[in-house]
Structures are given as structure tokens and as C-alpha cells.
Amino acid sequence: MDEGQKQKSDGSPEREFARLGLAGVRPPAPIGNFRYGVRAGDLFYVSGTYGTAKNEDGEDFLPISGKLGRDLSVADGYRSARLVAVNLLAMARAELGTLDRVTQVVRLAGYVNCVPGFAEAPAVVNGASDLLVEVFGPDRGGHARISLYQNDLPREAPVACELTLYLGD
């Protein structure tokens, strides 16, 4: 691990989130009857979400939409997964008050909307994983993961993810 990585892993996730220009990101509006996340003991479960952004009126929209292997490239999916991770962290912040309460990123589950035969879901979900490691550092942000292939997602979302965080000592 080089010195830059060590500094990130020892730093504040809130500072890293801000350094990446994400401090002002607001979480997406829930599209159902649920909370952004729920704590159970030392675990915090962040609800699933998509790679939405806010338009000038503050409404959520999908800046990248479609199906991987038909409409979108792996690079498009990677960018969408990164937006998903931004939203997951904004949702966690809304419930927890700060990302600095997170001791460890535990698990990321990614769902990739793709055509039959598409075999690059792990490369797509790397967009979310890479952002988590950028924000929390390689030790604290390193996580277990599953990348699942889906034949469809609502609203033509290319990627959806859910996240489990550890808040203990």
C-alpha cells in the first residue's frame, strides 16, 4: 500500500466524499414505503437504489438508462454503478448523519440489467466498489460483493445496488 492509500484509509470518509465533490449530493426520493436504511445491532442496511441524479428542479432522473449489452457499454454501466454508490452513501448519510460512523463496508450486492449472454456484470459493479474504496480507503472500504445478472430493472435502470455497513468498534 502506498502512502496516498494509507492516508485515505486513515482519513475521514466525510472528507473524502467532499474531496470528490459529493458533499452536497442529496439522496434520491424513495419510490415506495421504506426508509433509506435501518440499523440492526451494529449493522446498517442501506436500501437498494439506482444511479439517479437531480435535475434543476430537484427531481430524480436516470442520466444513464438502458440495458447492458444492447444499449450500453461496460463503461456506461460502470458510470451508472458509480452513481448508484453515490446515492447509497447519500442515503446512509441521511440516516446516520455522517459517513464517519461507518467502521467497515461489509457487503455490496449489485444487479445489472443486461441481455442474455452478457458476461461483464462484475466489471460494471466495479463502478460502485471503486467509489466505496475511494471514500473509505482500501481497508475500511474493502467489502464482500455479489454481481447478479437481471433481465430487467424498473425505469430502464442499468444497475441497482444495496449495501451493508458495520457501525461497531
N, C-alpha and C. Protein backbone atom coordinates (compact mmCIF):
# COMPACT_ATOMS: atom_id res chain seq x y z
N MET A 1 0.86 -1.18 0.00
CA MET A 1 0.00 0.00 0.00
C MET A 1 0.90 1.23 0.00
N ASP A 2 0.65 2.16 -0.94
CA ASP A 2 1.48 3.37 -0.96
C ASP A 2 0.97 4.38 0.06
N GLU A 3 1.74 5.45 0.25
CA GLU A 3 1.41 6.43 1.29
C GLU A 3 0.06 7.11 1.03
N GLY A 4 -0.27 7.38 -0.24
CA GLY A 4 -1.56 8.01 -0.57
C GLY A 4 -2.72 7.13 -0.16
N GLN A 5 -2.60 5.81 -0.38
CA GLN A 5 -3.67 4.90 0.03
C GLN A 5 -3.77 4.85 1.55
N LYS A 6 -2.63 4.86 2.25
CA LYS A 6 -2.65 4.83 3.71
C LYS A 6 -3.35 6.06 4.25
N GLN A 7 -3.06 7.22 3.66
CA GLN A 7 -3.71 8.44 4.12
C GLN A 7 -5.22 8.34 3.94
N LYS A 8 -5.67 7.82 2.80
CA LYS A 8 -7.11 7.67 2.58
C LYS A 8 -7.72 6.72 3.59
N SER A 9 -7.07 5.58 3.85
CA SER A 9 -7.65 4.59 4.73
C SER A 9 -7.71 5.09 6.18
N ASP A 10 -6.82 6.03 6.54
CA ASP A 10 -6.83 6.58 7.89
C ASP A 10 -7.67 7.86 7.98
N GLY A 11 -8.17 8.36 6.86
CA GLY A 11 -8.87 9.63 6.82
C GLY A 11 -10.35 9.51 7.09
N SER A 12 -10.98 10.64 7.07
CA SER A 12 -12.41 10.73 7.29
C SER A 12 -13.17 10.46 5.99
N PRO A 13 -14.11 9.51 5.99
CA PRO A 13 -14.94 9.30 4.81
C PRO A 13 -15.70 10.57 4.40
N GLU A 14 -16.10 11.36 5.37
CA GLU A 14 -16.79 12.62 5.05
C GLU A 14 -15.87 13.55 4.26
N ARG A 15 -14.59 13.63 4.67
CA ARG A 15 -13.64 14.47 3.92
C ARG A 15 -13.41 13.94 2.52
N GLU A 16 -13.32 12.63 2.38
CA GLU A 16 -13.13 12.04 1.05
C GLU A 16 -14.35 12.27 0.17
N PHE A 17 -15.54 12.12 0.73
CA PHE A 17 -16.78 12.35 0.00
C PHE A 17 -16.80 13.80 -0.50
N ALA A 18 -16.42 14.73 0.36
CA ALA A 18 -16.36 16.14 -0.01
C ALA A 18 -15.26 16.39 -1.04
N ARG A 19 -14.09 15.78 -0.87
CA ARG A 19 -12.98 15.95 -1.80
C ARG A 19 -13.38 15.52 -3.21
N LEU A 20 -14.24 14.52 -3.29
CA LEU A 20 -14.72 14.04 -4.58
C LEU A 20 -15.85 14.91 -5.14
N GLY A 21 -16.20 15.98 -4.43
CA GLY A 21 -17.24 16.90 -4.89
C GLY A 21 -18.64 16.39 -4.64
N LEU A 22 -18.82 15.49 -3.66
CA LEU A 22 -20.11 14.84 -3.46
C LEU A 22 -20.83 15.27 -2.19
N ALA A 23 -20.24 16.18 -1.42
CA ALA A 23 -20.82 16.55 -0.12
C ALA A 23 -22.24 17.10 -0.24
N GLY A 24 -22.56 17.75 -1.33
CA GLY A 24 -23.89 18.34 -1.50
C GLY A 24 -24.92 17.42 -2.13
N VAL A 25 -24.53 16.18 -2.43
CA VAL A 25 -25.47 15.25 -3.07
C VAL A 25 -26.59 14.90 -2.11
N ARG A 26 -27.82 15.05 -2.60
CA ARG A 26 -28.99 14.66 -1.81
C ARG A 26 -29.45 13.28 -2.25
N PRO A 27 -29.94 12.47 -1.31
CA PRO A 27 -30.37 11.13 -1.70
C PRO A 27 -31.59 11.18 -2.61
N PRO A 28 -31.77 10.13 -3.41
CA PRO A 28 -32.97 10.08 -4.26
C PRO A 28 -34.23 9.98 -3.42
N ALA A 29 -35.32 10.46 -3.96
CA ALA A 29 -36.61 10.34 -3.27
C ALA A 29 -37.02 8.86 -3.26
N PRO A 30 -37.48 8.34 -2.14
CA PRO A 30 -37.94 6.94 -2.11
C PRO A 30 -39.09 6.75 -3.09
N ILE A 31 -39.09 5.60 -3.77
CA ILE A 31 -40.18 5.32 -4.72
C ILE A 31 -41.11 4.24 -4.16
N GLY A 32 -41.17 4.18 -2.84
CA GLY A 32 -42.04 3.23 -2.16
C GLY A 32 -42.08 3.57 -0.69
N ASN A 33 -42.67 2.70 0.08
CA ASN A 33 -42.83 2.90 1.51
C ASN A 33 -41.68 2.22 2.25
N PHE A 34 -40.55 2.89 2.35
CA PHE A 34 -39.38 2.35 3.03
C PHE A 34 -38.47 3.47 3.48
N ARG A 35 -37.53 3.13 4.37
CA ARG A 35 -36.52 4.08 4.83
C ARG A 35 -35.26 3.91 3.99
N TYR A 36 -34.42 4.92 4.02
CA TYR A 36 -33.13 4.83 3.32
C TYR A 36 -32.28 3.70 3.88
N GLY A 37 -32.39 3.46 5.15
CA GLY A 37 -31.61 2.40 5.77
C GLY A 37 -32.12 2.12 7.17
N VAL A 38 -31.75 0.95 7.67
CA VAL A 38 -32.18 0.53 9.00
C VAL A 38 -30.99 -0.10 9.72
N ARG A 39 -30.85 0.26 10.98
CA ARG A 39 -29.80 -0.32 11.81
C ARG A 39 -30.36 -1.52 12.56
N ALA A 40 -29.58 -2.60 12.57
CA ALA A 40 -29.91 -3.80 13.35
C ALA A 40 -28.62 -4.19 14.07
N GLY A 41 -28.55 -3.89 15.35
CA GLY A 41 -27.31 -4.09 16.09
C GLY A 41 -26.25 -3.16 15.55
N ASP A 42 -25.11 -3.72 15.20
CA ASP A 42 -24.02 -2.92 14.65
C ASP A 42 -24.02 -2.86 13.14
N LEU A 43 -25.01 -3.50 12.51
CA LEU A 43 -25.10 -3.47 11.05
C LEU A 43 -26.12 -2.42 10.60
N PHE A 44 -25.80 -1.77 9.50
CA PHE A 44 -26.70 -0.79 8.90
C PHE A 44 -26.95 -1.23 7.46
N TYR A 45 -28.21 -1.50 7.14
CA TYR A 45 -28.62 -1.97 5.83
C TYR A 45 -29.16 -0.79 5.03
N VAL A 46 -28.49 -0.46 3.94
CA VAL A 46 -28.92 0.65 3.08
C VAL A 46 -29.83 0.05 2.00
N SER A 47 -31.01 0.64 1.84
CA SER A 47 -31.97 0.17 0.84
C SER A 47 -31.38 0.24 -0.56
N GLY A 48 -31.89 -0.59 -1.43
CA GLY A 48 -31.45 -0.59 -2.82
C GLY A 48 -31.86 0.69 -3.53
N THR A 49 -31.04 1.07 -4.50
CA THR A 49 -31.33 2.27 -5.28
C THR A 49 -30.67 2.17 -6.65
N TYR A 50 -30.91 3.17 -7.47
CA TYR A 50 -30.40 3.27 -8.83
C TYR A 50 -29.43 4.44 -8.95
N GLY A 51 -28.86 4.60 -10.12
CA GLY A 51 -27.93 5.68 -10.40
C GLY A 51 -28.62 6.93 -10.88
N THR A 52 -29.47 7.48 -10.04
CA THR A 52 -30.18 8.71 -10.40
C THR A 52 -29.35 9.94 -10.04
N ALA A 53 -29.75 11.05 -10.62
CA ALA A 53 -29.20 12.37 -10.28
C ALA A 53 -30.39 13.31 -10.15
N LYS A 54 -30.15 14.53 -9.70
CA LYS A 54 -31.22 15.52 -9.58
C LYS A 54 -31.15 16.48 -10.77
N ASN A 55 -32.33 16.81 -11.33
CA ASN A 55 -32.37 17.84 -12.37
C ASN A 55 -32.44 19.21 -11.71
N GLU A 56 -32.54 20.25 -12.51
CA GLU A 56 -32.55 21.63 -11.97
C GLU A 56 -33.75 21.90 -11.07
N ASP A 57 -34.80 21.10 -11.17
CA ASP A 57 -35.97 21.24 -10.30
C ASP A 57 -35.89 20.35 -9.06
N GLY A 58 -34.77 19.64 -8.90
CA GLY A 58 -34.59 18.77 -7.75
C GLY A 58 -35.27 17.42 -7.89
N GLU A 59 -35.72 17.09 -9.09
CA GLU A 59 -36.38 15.81 -9.32
C GLU A 59 -35.36 14.78 -9.78
N ASP A 60 -35.57 13.53 -9.40
CA ASP A 60 -34.67 12.46 -9.77
C ASP A 60 -34.88 12.06 -11.24
N PHE A 61 -33.77 11.78 -11.92
CA PHE A 61 -33.82 11.23 -13.27
C PHE A 61 -32.62 10.29 -13.45
N LEU A 62 -32.72 9.41 -14.43
CA LEU A 62 -31.62 8.49 -14.73
C LEU A 62 -30.79 9.08 -15.87
N PRO A 63 -29.59 9.60 -15.59
CA PRO A 63 -28.77 10.15 -16.66
C PRO A 63 -28.24 9.08 -17.61
N ILE A 64 -28.19 7.83 -17.14
CA ILE A 64 -27.79 6.69 -17.96
C ILE A 64 -28.90 5.67 -17.82
N SER A 65 -29.49 5.26 -18.94
CA SER A 65 -30.56 4.25 -18.86
C SER A 65 -30.43 3.28 -20.03
N GLY A 66 -30.96 2.10 -19.82
CA GLY A 66 -30.94 1.08 -20.85
C GLY A 66 -30.37 -0.22 -20.34
N LYS A 67 -30.17 -1.12 -21.27
CA LYS A 67 -29.74 -2.48 -20.96
C LYS A 67 -28.30 -2.68 -21.42
N LEU A 68 -27.49 -3.25 -20.52
CA LEU A 68 -26.10 -3.57 -20.85
C LEU A 68 -26.07 -4.64 -21.94
N GLY A 69 -25.18 -4.47 -22.90
CA GLY A 69 -25.06 -5.42 -23.99
C GLY A 69 -26.00 -5.14 -25.14
N ARG A 70 -26.91 -4.21 -24.97
CA ARG A 70 -27.81 -3.80 -26.06
C ARG A 70 -27.68 -2.31 -26.28
N ASP A 71 -27.98 -1.51 -25.24
CA ASP A 71 -27.96 -0.06 -25.35
C ASP A 71 -26.69 0.55 -24.78
N LEU A 72 -26.07 -0.16 -23.86
CA LEU A 72 -24.99 0.43 -23.07
C LEU A 72 -23.73 -0.44 -23.08
N SER A 73 -22.59 0.21 -22.98
CA SER A 73 -21.29 -0.47 -22.88
C SER A 73 -20.97 -0.75 -21.41
N VAL A 74 -19.94 -1.52 -21.19
CA VAL A 74 -19.47 -1.77 -19.83
C VAL A 74 -19.08 -0.45 -19.17
N ALA A 75 -18.44 0.46 -19.92
CA ALA A 75 -18.06 1.77 -19.37
C ALA A 75 -19.29 2.57 -18.94
N ASP A 76 -20.37 2.51 -19.71
CA ASP A 76 -21.62 3.18 -19.32
C ASP A 76 -22.15 2.57 -18.03
N GLY A 77 -22.14 1.24 -17.95
CA GLY A 77 -22.61 0.56 -16.75
C GLY A 77 -21.76 0.90 -15.54
N TYR A 78 -20.45 0.98 -15.73
CA TYR A 78 -19.54 1.36 -14.65
C TYR A 78 -19.90 2.74 -14.11
N ARG A 79 -20.14 3.70 -15.01
CA ARG A 79 -20.52 5.06 -14.58
C ARG A 79 -21.85 5.04 -13.85
N SER A 80 -22.80 4.24 -14.31
CA SER A 80 -24.09 4.13 -13.63
C SER A 80 -23.91 3.53 -12.24
N ALA A 81 -23.09 2.49 -12.13
CA ALA A 81 -22.85 1.86 -10.82
C ALA A 81 -22.18 2.85 -9.86
N ARG A 82 -21.32 3.69 -10.38
CA ARG A 82 -20.68 4.71 -9.53
C ARG A 82 -21.74 5.68 -9.00
N LEU A 83 -22.68 6.08 -9.86
CA LEU A 83 -23.78 6.94 -9.41
C LEU A 83 -24.64 6.24 -8.36
N VAL A 84 -24.84 4.94 -8.53
CA VAL A 84 -25.58 4.17 -7.53
C VAL A 84 -24.88 4.27 -6.18
N ALA A 85 -23.56 4.09 -6.17
CA ALA A 85 -22.82 4.15 -4.91
C ALA A 85 -22.89 5.54 -4.28
N VAL A 86 -22.85 6.57 -5.09
CA VAL A 86 -23.02 7.94 -4.57
C VAL A 86 -24.37 8.04 -3.86
N ASN A 87 -25.41 7.51 -4.48
CA ASN A 87 -26.75 7.57 -3.88
C ASN A 87 -26.83 6.72 -2.61
N LEU A 88 -26.21 5.55 -2.61
CA LEU A 88 -26.20 4.71 -1.40
C LEU A 88 -25.55 5.46 -0.24
N LEU A 89 -24.44 6.13 -0.52
CA LEU A 89 -23.76 6.86 0.55
C LEU A 89 -24.55 8.09 0.98
N ALA A 90 -25.22 8.75 0.05
CA ALA A 90 -26.08 9.89 0.42
C ALA A 90 -27.24 9.41 1.28
N MET A 91 -27.78 8.24 0.97
CA MET A 91 -28.86 7.67 1.77
C MET A 91 -28.37 7.32 3.17
N ALA A 92 -27.19 6.71 3.26
CA ALA A 92 -26.61 6.37 4.56
C ALA A 92 -26.38 7.64 5.38
N ARG A 93 -25.84 8.68 4.75
CA ARG A 93 -25.60 9.95 5.45
C ARG A 93 -26.90 10.54 5.98
N ALA A 94 -27.97 10.42 5.18
CA ALA A 94 -29.27 10.98 5.60
C ALA A 94 -29.78 10.30 6.87
N GLU A 95 -29.51 9.02 7.02
CA GLU A 95 -29.96 8.29 8.21
C GLU A 95 -28.98 8.38 9.36
N LEU A 96 -27.68 8.32 9.06
CA LEU A 96 -26.65 8.26 10.11
C LEU A 96 -26.12 9.63 10.52
N GLY A 97 -26.30 10.63 9.67
CA GLY A 97 -25.77 11.96 9.96
C GLY A 97 -24.38 12.18 9.43
N THR A 98 -23.57 11.13 9.36
CA THR A 98 -22.20 11.24 8.85
C THR A 98 -21.70 9.87 8.43
N LEU A 99 -20.87 9.85 7.39
CA LEU A 99 -20.23 8.60 6.97
C LEU A 99 -19.11 8.19 7.91
N ASP A 100 -18.67 9.12 8.75
CA ASP A 100 -17.60 8.82 9.70
C ASP A 100 -18.01 7.79 10.75
N ARG A 101 -19.30 7.51 10.87
CA ARG A 101 -19.77 6.48 11.82
C ARG A 101 -19.53 5.07 11.29
N VAL A 102 -19.23 4.94 10.01
CA VAL A 102 -19.04 3.63 9.39
C VAL A 102 -17.65 3.10 9.72
N THR A 103 -17.60 1.93 10.33
CA THR A 103 -16.34 1.28 10.67
C THR A 103 -15.83 0.43 9.50
N GLN A 104 -16.78 -0.21 8.78
CA GLN A 104 -16.41 -1.11 7.69
C GLN A 104 -17.55 -1.20 6.69
N VAL A 105 -17.22 -1.16 5.41
CA VAL A 105 -18.18 -1.52 4.37
C VAL A 105 -18.16 -3.04 4.34
N VAL A 106 -19.33 -3.67 4.55
CA VAL A 106 -19.39 -5.12 4.70
C VAL A 106 -19.68 -5.81 3.38
N ARG A 107 -20.80 -5.43 2.74
CA ARG A 107 -21.24 -6.16 1.55
C ARG A 107 -21.97 -5.24 0.59
N LEU A 108 -21.67 -5.42 -0.68
CA LEU A 108 -22.36 -4.73 -1.77
C LEU A 108 -23.01 -5.79 -2.65
N ALA A 109 -24.29 -5.64 -2.90
CA ALA A 109 -24.99 -6.50 -3.86
C ALA A 109 -25.37 -5.64 -5.05
N GLY A 110 -24.92 -6.06 -6.24
CA GLY A 110 -25.20 -5.31 -7.46
C GLY A 110 -26.04 -6.13 -8.42
N TYR A 111 -26.99 -5.47 -9.06
CA TYR A 111 -27.91 -6.10 -10.01
C TYR A 111 -27.76 -5.36 -11.33
N VAL A 112 -27.37 -6.09 -12.38
CA VAL A 112 -27.07 -5.49 -13.67
C VAL A 112 -28.13 -5.89 -14.68
N ASN A 113 -28.81 -4.90 -15.25
CA ASN A 113 -29.84 -5.07 -16.25
C ASN A 113 -29.15 -5.34 -17.59
N CYS A 114 -29.24 -6.59 -18.07
CA CYS A 114 -28.46 -6.94 -19.26
C CYS A 114 -29.18 -7.96 -20.14
N VAL A 115 -28.67 -8.07 -21.35
CA VAL A 115 -29.18 -9.06 -22.30
C VAL A 115 -28.61 -10.43 -21.96
N PRO A 116 -29.30 -11.50 -22.39
CA PRO A 116 -28.75 -12.84 -22.20
C PRO A 116 -27.37 -12.93 -22.85
N GLY A 117 -26.47 -13.60 -22.17
CA GLY A 117 -25.12 -13.76 -22.70
C GLY A 117 -24.15 -12.69 -22.28
N PHE A 118 -24.63 -11.59 -21.72
CA PHE A 118 -23.73 -10.54 -21.23
C PHE A 118 -22.97 -11.10 -20.03
N ALA A 119 -21.65 -11.01 -20.04
CA ALA A 119 -20.84 -11.67 -19.01
C ALA A 119 -19.96 -10.71 -18.23
N GLU A 120 -20.30 -9.43 -18.22
CA GLU A 120 -19.42 -8.42 -17.61
C GLU A 120 -20.01 -7.74 -16.39
N ALA A 121 -20.97 -8.37 -15.73
CA ALA A 121 -21.58 -7.74 -14.54
C ALA A 121 -20.54 -7.36 -13.49
N PRO A 122 -19.56 -8.20 -13.19
CA PRO A 122 -18.56 -7.79 -12.20
C PRO A 122 -17.82 -6.51 -12.59
N ALA A 123 -17.49 -6.35 -13.87
CA ALA A 123 -16.81 -5.13 -14.33
C ALA A 123 -17.71 -3.91 -14.19
N VAL A 124 -19.00 -4.09 -14.39
CA VAL A 124 -19.95 -2.99 -14.22
C VAL A 124 -20.04 -2.58 -12.75
N VAL A 125 -20.22 -3.56 -11.86
CA VAL A 125 -20.39 -3.27 -10.43
C VAL A 125 -19.11 -2.71 -9.81
N ASN A 126 -17.97 -2.90 -10.49
CA ASN A 126 -16.74 -2.27 -10.02
C ASN A 126 -16.89 -0.76 -9.89
N GLY A 127 -17.77 -0.16 -10.66
CA GLY A 127 -18.00 1.29 -10.52
C GLY A 127 -18.43 1.66 -9.12
N ALA A 128 -19.28 0.86 -8.52
CA ALA A 128 -19.72 1.10 -7.14
C ALA A 128 -18.62 0.73 -6.15
N SER A 129 -18.00 -0.43 -6.36
CA SER A 129 -16.94 -0.87 -5.45
C SER A 129 -15.78 0.12 -5.41
N ASP A 130 -15.38 0.60 -6.58
CA ASP A 130 -14.26 1.53 -6.63
C ASP A 130 -14.55 2.81 -5.86
N LEU A 131 -15.78 3.32 -5.97
CA LEU A 131 -16.12 4.54 -5.23
C LEU A 131 -16.10 4.28 -3.72
N LEU A 132 -16.60 3.14 -3.29
CA LEU A 132 -16.59 2.82 -1.86
C LEU A 132 -15.16 2.78 -1.32
N VAL A 133 -14.24 2.21 -2.09
CA VAL A 133 -12.84 2.17 -1.67
C VAL A 133 -12.23 3.57 -1.69
N GLU A 134 -12.60 4.40 -2.66
CA GLU A 134 -12.11 5.78 -2.69
C GLU A 134 -12.54 6.55 -1.44
N VAL A 135 -13.79 6.38 -1.04
CA VAL A 135 -14.33 7.14 0.09
C VAL A 135 -13.82 6.61 1.43
N PHE A 136 -13.77 5.28 1.59
CA PHE A 136 -13.43 4.70 2.89
C PHE A 136 -11.99 4.19 2.99
N GLY A 137 -11.27 4.16 1.89
CA GLY A 137 -9.93 3.60 1.88
C GLY A 137 -9.99 2.11 1.64
N PRO A 138 -8.84 1.50 1.29
CA PRO A 138 -8.84 0.09 0.91
C PRO A 138 -9.19 -0.88 2.04
N ASP A 139 -8.82 -0.57 3.27
CA ASP A 139 -9.13 -1.48 4.38
C ASP A 139 -10.59 -1.34 4.81
N ARG A 140 -10.97 -0.16 5.16
CA ARG A 140 -12.33 0.12 5.63
C ARG A 140 -13.37 -0.03 4.52
N GLY A 141 -12.97 0.25 3.29
CA GLY A 141 -13.90 0.21 2.16
C GLY A 141 -13.91 -1.12 1.42
N GLY A 142 -12.91 -1.98 1.68
CA GLY A 142 -12.91 -3.30 1.05
C GLY A 142 -14.11 -4.10 1.55
N HIS A 143 -14.78 -4.81 0.67
CA HIS A 143 -16.06 -5.42 1.04
C HIS A 143 -16.29 -6.73 0.30
N ALA A 144 -17.19 -7.53 0.83
CA ALA A 144 -17.70 -8.70 0.11
C ALA A 144 -18.69 -8.19 -0.93
N ARG A 145 -18.89 -8.99 -1.99
CA ARG A 145 -19.75 -8.49 -3.06
C ARG A 145 -20.34 -9.63 -3.88
N ILE A 146 -21.50 -9.35 -4.44
CA ILE A 146 -22.09 -10.23 -5.44
C ILE A 146 -22.59 -9.34 -6.58
N SER A 147 -22.37 -9.80 -7.80
CA SER A 147 -22.84 -9.11 -9.01
C SER A 147 -23.80 -10.04 -9.72
N LEU A 148 -25.06 -9.66 -9.78
CA LEU A 148 -26.10 -10.52 -10.33
C LEU A 148 -26.60 -9.99 -11.67
N TYR A 149 -26.95 -10.90 -12.55
CA TYR A 149 -27.48 -10.56 -13.86
C TYR A 149 -28.99 -10.52 -13.78
N GLN A 150 -29.59 -9.45 -14.31
CA GLN A 150 -31.04 -9.27 -14.28
C GLN A 150 -31.54 -9.09 -15.71
N ASN A 151 -32.72 -9.64 -16.02
CA ASN A 151 -33.24 -9.44 -17.37
C ASN A 151 -34.01 -8.12 -17.49
N ASP A 152 -34.25 -7.44 -16.36
CA ASP A 152 -34.91 -6.14 -16.40
C ASP A 152 -34.80 -5.47 -15.04
N LEU A 153 -34.81 -4.17 -15.04
CA LEU A 153 -34.91 -3.37 -13.82
C LEU A 153 -35.90 -2.25 -14.10
N PRO A 154 -36.63 -1.79 -13.08
CA PRO A 154 -37.60 -0.71 -13.28
C PRO A 154 -36.95 0.54 -13.88
N ARG A 155 -37.73 1.24 -14.66
CA ARG A 155 -37.34 2.54 -15.24
C ARG A 155 -36.13 2.46 -16.16
N GLU A 156 -35.85 1.26 -16.68
CA GLU A 156 -34.68 1.05 -17.55
C GLU A 156 -33.37 1.36 -16.85
N ALA A 157 -33.34 1.23 -15.52
CA ALA A 157 -32.10 1.44 -14.78
C ALA A 157 -31.10 0.36 -15.19
N PRO A 158 -29.86 0.74 -15.51
CA PRO A 158 -28.87 -0.25 -15.88
C PRO A 158 -28.34 -1.04 -14.69
N VAL A 159 -28.32 -0.41 -13.50
CA VAL A 159 -27.74 -1.02 -12.32
C VAL A 159 -28.56 -0.62 -11.09
N ALA A 160 -28.71 -1.56 -10.18
CA ALA A 160 -29.25 -1.29 -8.85
C ALA A 160 -28.31 -1.97 -7.86
N CYS A 161 -28.17 -1.38 -6.68
CA CYS A 161 -27.32 -1.97 -5.65
C CYS A 161 -27.95 -1.76 -4.28
N GLU A 162 -27.54 -2.60 -3.35
CA GLU A 162 -27.84 -2.44 -1.93
C GLU A 162 -26.55 -2.62 -1.17
N LEU A 163 -26.49 -2.09 0.05
CA LEU A 163 -25.23 -2.00 0.77
C LEU A 163 -25.44 -2.34 2.25
N THR A 164 -24.47 -3.04 2.83
CA THR A 164 -24.46 -3.33 4.26
C THR A 164 -23.21 -2.71 4.86
N LEU A 165 -23.40 -1.95 5.94
CA LEU A 165 -22.30 -1.26 6.62
C LEU A 165 -22.22 -1.73 8.07
N TYR A 166 -21.00 -1.69 8.63
CA TYR A 166 -20.77 -2.05 10.03
C TYR A 166 -20.48 -0.76 10.80
N LEU A 167 -21.19 -0.57 11.92
CA LEU A 167 -21.05 0.66 12.70
C LEU A 167 -20.39 0.42 14.05
N GLY A 168 -19.95 -0.80 14.32
CA GLY A 168 -19.37 -1.13 15.61
C GLY A 168 -17.93 -0.62 15.76
N ASP A 169 -17.33 -1.02 16.86
CA ASP A 169 -15.94 -0.59 17.14
C ASP A 169 -14.92 -1.41 16.40
